[in-house]
Tab-separated table of C-alpha atoms in Angstrom:
chain	number	residue	atom	x	y	z
P	5	GLN	CA	66.198	114.350	153.252
P	6	THR	CA	69.872	113.635	153.908
P	7	ALA	CA	70.330	115.957	156.922
P	8	PRO	CA	69.512	113.291	159.485
P	9	LEU	CA	72.382	111.157	158.151
P	10	ILE	CA	74.856	113.986	158.678
P	11	ALA	CA	73.558	115.357	162.042
P	12	PRO	CA	75.297	112.779	164.327
P	13	LEU	CA	78.641	113.569	162.700
P	14	ILE	CA	78.551	117.361	163.338
P	15	VAL	CA	80.840	118.540	166.084
P	16	HIS	CA	80.156	122.315	165.724
P	17	GLU	CA	77.547	124.412	163.942
P	18	TRP	CA	77.552	128.125	163.128
P	19	GLN	CA	74.563	130.084	161.718
P	20	ASP	CA	76.675	132.294	159.436
P	21	TYR	CA	80.228	132.854	158.130
P	22	ASP	CA	82.461	135.484	156.569
P	23	VAL	CA	84.364	135.750	153.291
P	24	LEU	CA	87.085	138.374	152.870
P	25	PHE	CA	88.550	139.676	149.570
P	26	PRO	CA	90.423	142.868	148.743
P	27	LYS	CA	87.178	144.442	147.376
P	28	LEU	CA	84.504	142.380	149.078
P	29	LYS	CA	83.771	141.572	152.697
P	30	ARG	CA	80.508	139.670	153.273
P	31	THR	CA	78.744	137.758	155.975
P	32	MET	CA	76.825	134.849	154.502
P	33	SER	CA	73.589	133.906	156.389
P	34	ALA	CA	73.901	130.151	155.984
P	35	THR	CA	74.507	127.289	158.368
P	36	TYR	CA	78.083	126.024	158.399
P	37	ASN	CA	78.950	122.705	159.996
P	38	SER	CA	82.202	121.037	161.022
P	39	ILE	CA	82.620	117.273	160.865
P	40	THR	CA	85.733	115.507	162.121
P	41	SER	CA	87.167	112.072	161.321
P	42	ASP	CA	87.214	111.266	165.050
P	43	ARG	CA	83.490	111.832	165.319
P	44	LEU	CA	82.841	109.756	162.157
P	45	ASP	CA	84.995	106.927	163.594
P	46	ALA	CA	83.197	107.004	166.904
P	47	PHE	CA	79.705	106.987	165.326
P	48	VAL	CA	80.551	104.094	162.916
P	49	ARG	CA	81.814	102.067	165.895
P	50	GLN	CA	78.646	102.948	167.805
P	51	VAL	CA	76.257	101.641	165.073
P	52	LEU	CA	78.243	98.660	163.787
P	53	PRO	CA	79.059	95.532	165.773
P	54	ALA	CA	82.784	95.307	166.555
P	55	GLU	CA	83.129	92.101	164.388
P	56	ARG	CA	81.918	94.054	161.315
P	57	ILE	CA	84.881	96.401	161.440
P	58	ILE	CA	87.927	94.756	159.900
P	59	ARG	CA	91.329	96.407	159.740
P	60	ALA	CA	93.359	94.477	157.194
P	61	GLU	CA	95.018	94.741	153.800
P	62	VAL	CA	92.728	93.946	150.918
P	63	ALA	CA	94.370	91.637	148.392
P	64	ASP	CA	91.546	91.267	145.897
P	65	VAL	CA	88.056	92.663	145.308
P	66	MET	CA	85.219	90.867	143.534
P	67	PRO	CA	81.575	92.003	143.101
P	68	ASP	CA	80.463	89.785	146.005
P	69	ARG	CA	83.573	89.179	148.081
P	70	ILE	CA	86.942	90.523	149.154
P	71	THR	CA	90.085	88.557	149.918
P	72	LEU	CA	92.236	89.831	152.704
P	73	GLY	CA	96.019	89.816	152.842
P	74	ASP	CA	96.036	86.696	155.024
P	75	GLY	CA	93.901	84.842	152.533
P	76	GLN	CA	90.607	85.140	154.474
P	77	ALA	CA	87.559	85.717	152.294
P	78	VAL	CA	84.693	88.004	153.292
P	79	THR	CA	81.503	87.470	151.266
P	80	ALA	CA	78.557	89.814	150.839
P	81	ARG	CA	75.701	90.511	148.473
P	82	LEU	CA	77.566	93.572	147.151
P	83	THR	CA	81.100	94.940	147.484
P	84	ILE	CA	81.458	98.740	147.285
P	85	ASP	CA	85.026	99.965	146.756
P	86	ALA	CA	85.597	103.388	148.285
P	87	ARG	CA	89.355	103.206	148.852
P	88	GLY	CA	90.285	106.547	147.295
P	89	ALA	CA	91.253	107.683	143.842
P	90	GLY	CA	91.857	105.498	140.832
P	91	ASP	CA	94.455	106.281	138.155
P	92	LEU	CA	94.533	110.057	138.209
P	93	SER	CA	96.775	110.140	135.091
P	94	THR	CA	93.523	109.567	133.127
P	95	LEU	CA	92.228	112.938	134.319
P	96	LYS	CA	93.356	116.568	133.789
P	97	LEU	CA	93.669	118.041	137.244
P	98	GLY	CA	94.515	121.089	139.254
P	99	TRP	CA	95.161	120.775	142.997
P	100	GLN	CA	94.050	122.435	146.205
P	101	LYS	CA	96.663	121.839	148.885
P	102	PHE	CA	96.160	122.621	152.539
P	103	VAL	CA	97.534	122.345	156.047
P	104	GLY	CA	95.426	123.287	159.041
P	105	GLN	CA	96.249	123.654	162.738
P	106	LYS	CA	94.119	124.133	165.841
P	107	VAL	CA	95.758	126.799	167.888
P	108	HIS	CA	95.051	128.146	171.379
P	109	VAL	CA	94.912	131.936	171.768
P	110	PRO	CA	95.136	132.969	175.419
P	111	GLY	CA	92.814	135.906	176.076
P	112	GLY	CA	90.644	135.130	173.047
P	113	HIS	CA	90.764	135.468	169.255
P	114	GLY	CA	87.653	137.686	168.879
P	115	LEU	CA	86.069	135.617	166.118
P	116	THR	CA	82.300	134.916	166.477
P	117	ARG	CA	81.862	132.941	163.234
P	118	PRO	CA	84.028	131.162	160.676
P	119	ILE	CA	86.074	132.882	158.048
P	120	VAL	CA	85.575	130.433	155.216
P	121	MET	CA	87.711	132.313	152.695
P	122	ASP	CA	90.193	135.032	153.566
P	123	ALA	CA	91.841	136.000	150.305
P	124	THR	CA	93.257	139.284	151.613
P	125	VAL	CA	96.492	137.339	152.307
P	126	GLU	CA	99.450	137.435	149.966
P	127	GLN	CA	98.689	135.472	146.783
P	128	ILE	CA	101.464	132.892	146.527
P	129	ASP	CA	101.765	130.057	143.962
P	130	GLY	CA	98.317	130.820	142.479
P	131	TYR	CA	95.082	131.351	144.395
P	132	ARG	CA	95.658	131.288	148.114
P	133	PHE	CA	93.221	131.807	151.006
P	134	VAL	CA	93.105	131.154	154.734
P	135	TYR	CA	90.207	129.489	156.539
P	136	CYS	CA	89.381	129.951	160.234
P	137	LEU	CA	86.944	127.982	162.458
P	138	PRO	CA	86.490	129.376	165.975
P	139	PHE	CA	85.553	126.413	168.160
P	140	ASP	CA	85.478	128.416	171.387
P	141	ALA	CA	86.629	131.775	172.634
P	142	GLU	CA	90.324	130.768	172.718
P	143	THR	CA	90.498	127.979	170.185
P	144	VAL	CA	90.618	128.531	166.408
P	145	PHE	CA	91.383	126.151	163.607
P	146	ILE	CA	93.503	127.917	160.903
P	147	GLU	CA	93.925	126.344	157.471
P	148	ASP	CA	96.126	127.602	154.656
P	149	THR	CA	95.627	126.257	151.172
P	150	TYR	CA	99.287	125.622	150.139
P	151	TYR	CA	101.558	123.008	151.516
P	152	THR	CA	105.108	124.250	151.024
P	153	ALA	CA	106.355	126.076	154.121
P	154	ILE	CA	102.707	126.373	155.098
P	155	ARG	CA	103.018	125.697	158.868
P	156	GLU	CA	105.103	128.836	159.194
P	157	ARG	CA	102.382	130.765	157.326
P	158	ILE	CA	99.760	129.630	159.759
P	159	ILE	CA	101.676	131.154	162.686
P	160	ALA	CA	102.394	134.246	160.612
P	161	TYR	CA	98.687	134.654	159.892
P	162	ALA	CA	97.797	134.350	163.551
P	163	ALA	CA	100.452	136.894	164.475
P	164	ALA	CA	99.084	139.294	161.822
P	165	LYS	CA	95.642	139.005	163.509
P	166	GLY	CA	97.248	139.920	166.843
P	167	TRP	CA	96.775	136.417	168.260
P	168	GLN	CA	99.536	135.293	170.614
P	169	THR	CA	99.289	131.510	170.363
P	170	ASN	CA	100.526	128.646	172.520
P	171	GLY	CA	101.709	126.669	169.533
P	172	GLY	CA	99.831	124.233	167.308
P	173	GLY	CA	97.578	121.400	168.429
P	174	HIS	CA	95.575	119.133	166.166
P	175	GLU	CA	96.834	119.314	162.560
P	176	GLU	CA	95.339	118.274	159.253
P	177	THR	CA	96.956	118.033	155.857
P	178	GLY	CA	95.525	117.202	152.466
P	179	VAL	CA	95.504	117.551	148.723
P	180	LEU	CA	92.182	117.701	146.871
P	181	PRO	CA	91.886	117.190	143.076
P	182	VAL	CA	90.183	119.944	141.031
P	183	ILE	CA	88.931	118.171	137.985
P	184	ILE	CA	89.423	120.062	134.723
P	185	GLY	CA	88.757	117.211	132.286
P	186	GLY	CA	89.852	113.703	131.321
P	187	ASP	CA	88.604	110.287	130.197
P	188	PHE	CA	85.915	109.025	132.559
P	189	ASP	CA	85.870	105.549	130.942
P	190	ALA	CA	89.678	105.089	131.386
P	191	TYR	CA	89.377	106.320	135.006
P	192	TRP	CA	86.597	103.864	135.807
P	193	ARG	CA	88.428	100.976	134.156
P	194	SER	CA	91.647	101.720	136.135
P	195	THR	CA	90.086	100.175	139.288
P	196	GLY	CA	88.068	97.344	137.677
P	197	THR	CA	84.960	97.406	135.621
P	198	ALA	CA	82.555	95.030	137.458
P	199	ILE	CA	82.943	96.568	140.952
P	200	ALA	CA	80.519	99.064	142.567
P	201	LYS	CA	82.431	102.194	143.601
P	202	ALA	CA	81.810	105.274	145.743
P	203	GLY	CA	83.556	108.483	146.695
P	204	ILE	CA	86.432	109.789	144.567
P	205	ARG	CA	87.071	106.231	143.335
P	206	SER	CA	83.835	106.560	141.339
P	207	GLY	CA	84.712	110.061	140.167
P	208	MET	CA	81.635	111.406	142.038
P	209	CYS	CA	82.640	114.730	143.592
P	210	GLN	CA	82.148	118.446	143.129
P	211	PRO	CA	84.870	119.080	140.488
P	212	THR	CA	85.732	122.579	141.665
P	213	THR	CA	86.138	121.769	145.391
P	214	GLY	CA	87.056	118.037	145.226
P	215	TYR	CA	84.527	117.443	148.013
P	216	THR	CA	82.845	113.977	147.939
P	217	LEU	CA	80.566	114.083	151.056
P	218	PRO	CA	77.347	115.415	149.467
P	219	ASP	CA	77.461	112.898	146.613
P	220	ALA	CA	78.377	110.088	149.003
P	221	VAL	CA	75.409	110.834	151.181
P	222	ARG	CA	73.036	111.025	148.199
P	223	LEU	CA	74.466	107.616	146.992
P	224	ALA	CA	73.985	106.134	150.449
P	225	THR	CA	70.369	107.299	150.471
P	226	ARG	CA	69.744	105.836	147.041
P	227	LEU	CA	71.356	102.493	148.047
P	228	ALA	CA	69.250	102.321	151.260
P	229	ALA	CA	66.122	102.725	149.191
P	230	ASN	CA	67.287	100.127	146.684
P	231	PRO	CA	69.566	97.539	148.443
P	232	ALA	CA	69.492	95.294	145.315
P	233	MET	CA	71.196	97.988	143.208
P	234	PRO	CA	73.719	96.028	140.957
P	235	PRO	CA	77.283	97.163	140.164
P	236	ASP	CA	76.434	98.268	136.698
P	237	GLN	CA	73.969	100.821	138.054
P	238	PHE	CA	76.802	102.334	140.099
P	239	GLU	CA	78.768	102.803	136.880
P	240	ALA	CA	75.790	104.250	135.052
P	241	LEU	CA	75.123	106.671	137.918
P	242	ALA	CA	78.724	107.808	137.992
P	243	ARG	CA	78.715	108.272	134.225
P	244	ARG	CA	75.590	110.479	134.438
P	245	HIS	CA	77.207	112.407	137.247
P	246	TRP	CA	80.378	112.983	135.203
P	247	LYS	CA	78.321	114.283	132.287
P	248	ALA	CA	76.143	116.486	134.499
P	249	ARG	CA	79.169	118.133	136.108
P	250	GLY	CA	80.749	119.294	132.835
P	251	TYR	CA	79.886	122.894	133.599
P	252	TYR	CA	82.075	122.824	136.772
P	253	ARG	CA	84.982	121.369	134.769
P	254	LEU	CA	84.579	124.259	132.361
P	255	LEU	CA	84.921	126.719	135.234
P	256	ASP	CA	88.006	124.908	136.484
P	257	THR	CA	89.515	125.160	133.028
P	258	MET	CA	89.073	128.913	133.212
P	259	LEU	CA	90.387	129.096	136.706
P	260	PHE	CA	93.612	127.216	135.979
P	261	GLY	CA	94.048	127.957	132.279
P	262	ALA	CA	92.745	131.483	131.832
P	263	ALA	CA	93.312	133.413	135.109
P	264	VAL	CA	96.716	134.853	135.816
P	265	PRO	CA	97.829	132.869	138.903
P	266	ASN	CA	98.071	135.745	141.386
P	267	GLN	CA	94.764	137.127	140.028
P	268	ARG	CA	92.685	133.968	140.450
P	269	TYR	CA	91.185	135.323	143.614
P	270	ARG	CA	89.143	137.731	141.448
P	271	ILE	CA	87.034	134.821	140.151
P	272	PHE	CA	85.977	133.982	143.725
P	273	GLU	CA	85.650	137.633	144.698
P	274	ARG	CA	83.032	138.094	141.955
P	275	PHE	CA	81.393	134.757	142.727
P	276	TYR	CA	80.838	135.621	146.386
P	277	GLY	CA	79.010	138.768	145.356
P	278	LEU	CA	76.206	136.619	143.879
P	279	SER	CA	73.123	135.424	145.765
P	280	ALA	CA	73.584	133.192	148.855
P	281	SER	CA	71.214	130.492	147.457
P	282	LEU	CA	73.191	130.315	144.195
P	283	ILE	CA	76.416	129.830	146.157
P	284	GLU	CA	74.851	127.079	148.316
P	285	ARG	CA	73.599	125.164	145.170
P	286	PHE	CA	77.037	125.583	143.616
P	287	TYR	CA	78.866	123.871	146.463
P	288	ALA	CA	76.263	121.147	146.547
P	289	GLY	CA	76.874	120.536	142.837
P	290	GLN	CA	73.238	121.410	142.093
P	291	SER	CA	73.475	124.613	140.102
P	292	THR	CA	70.445	125.440	137.978
P	293	LEU	CA	70.598	126.608	134.374
P	294	LEU	CA	69.874	130.101	135.582
P	295	ASP	CA	72.728	129.830	138.147
P	296	LYS	CA	75.123	128.722	135.448
P	297	ALA	CA	74.203	131.634	133.240
P	298	ARG	CA	74.453	134.098	136.115
P	299	ILE	CA	77.969	132.893	137.060
P	300	LEU	CA	79.193	133.505	133.541
P	301	THR	CA	77.381	136.774	132.752
P	302	GLY	CA	78.695	140.257	133.465
P	303	LYS	CA	82.211	141.573	133.361
P	304	PRO	CA	84.526	138.516	133.103
P	305	PRO	CA	87.069	138.143	135.966
P	306	VAL	CA	89.555	136.531	133.497
P	307	PRO	CA	90.846	137.817	130.182
P	308	VAL	CA	88.447	136.694	127.433
P	309	ILE	CA	91.231	135.669	125.020
P	310	ARG	CA	92.926	133.542	127.669
P	311	ALA	CA	89.575	131.910	128.516
P	312	ILE	CA	88.899	131.017	124.904
P	313	ARG	CA	92.398	129.566	124.505
P	314	ALA	CA	91.979	127.528	127.730
P	315	ILE	CA	88.645	126.079	126.610
P	316	TRP	CA	89.930	125.387	123.099
P	317	GLY	CA	93.010	123.674	124.532
P	318	LEU	CA	90.814	121.388	126.707
P	319	ARG	CA	88.692	120.334	123.713
P	320	LYS	CA	91.605	119.590	121.312
């Protein structure tokens, strides 16, 4: 069970959430948690001695040591490199871009649960949705998935909801890769071949969302059970992961290559009409064969000819 590892990091928990589309409005009965970088930082500092936390430039990485920018060497039984992405030019990618702001709404915003996906907003530059987390009666975190001029869109979204805000507070920005295809071997080699890796540096993520946390927790659990796990097993695990996630990359191919940009929301609109358990397994990257068949059966949300062309183009 990985839940105990995550529990200390959770700052807020809701028992359900909403998704909104032009032809579908649904409340999902599933627990939704929020984790912040501040809470993660505080917890790591709580469980690790202060001398174990080193803030310094890393000049070189070896399987059993690192060399810092000042020449100091830090030795260990195993080095795990989780410093972010490798050479992304070796992969075929789409992108999910976002900016989020925590805003104060005097008098209350009226939300009782998160809106995880509001795709009733104007579809700009491909698929766009807004995400809302109500932390208390007057505080809501609003996130828009496109970066250009996006701060203004957050305020406009709040105004459209009738929320008179006192300006923005905490802000988050980010760009997540959506993996369509690529050369796993070249990606792995781009950051060294004899080094154990984790997170997006290993390529271990849910290809459609770009999220790495579930796979990172599973890897940490595996490593705790087998502390002597050598670097080549990390590579073998990442390779199996890449192969097993081919289905998600196929879906990403259809999303970016087959769907008309301002109609991409239809794919998610249909998806969120499926069973709650299927949706949970999808986001965890643990879809069953039946799940995969169910996602692809029925009336296709993208033109069939465009889908065939997109898949053929990926395989050429």
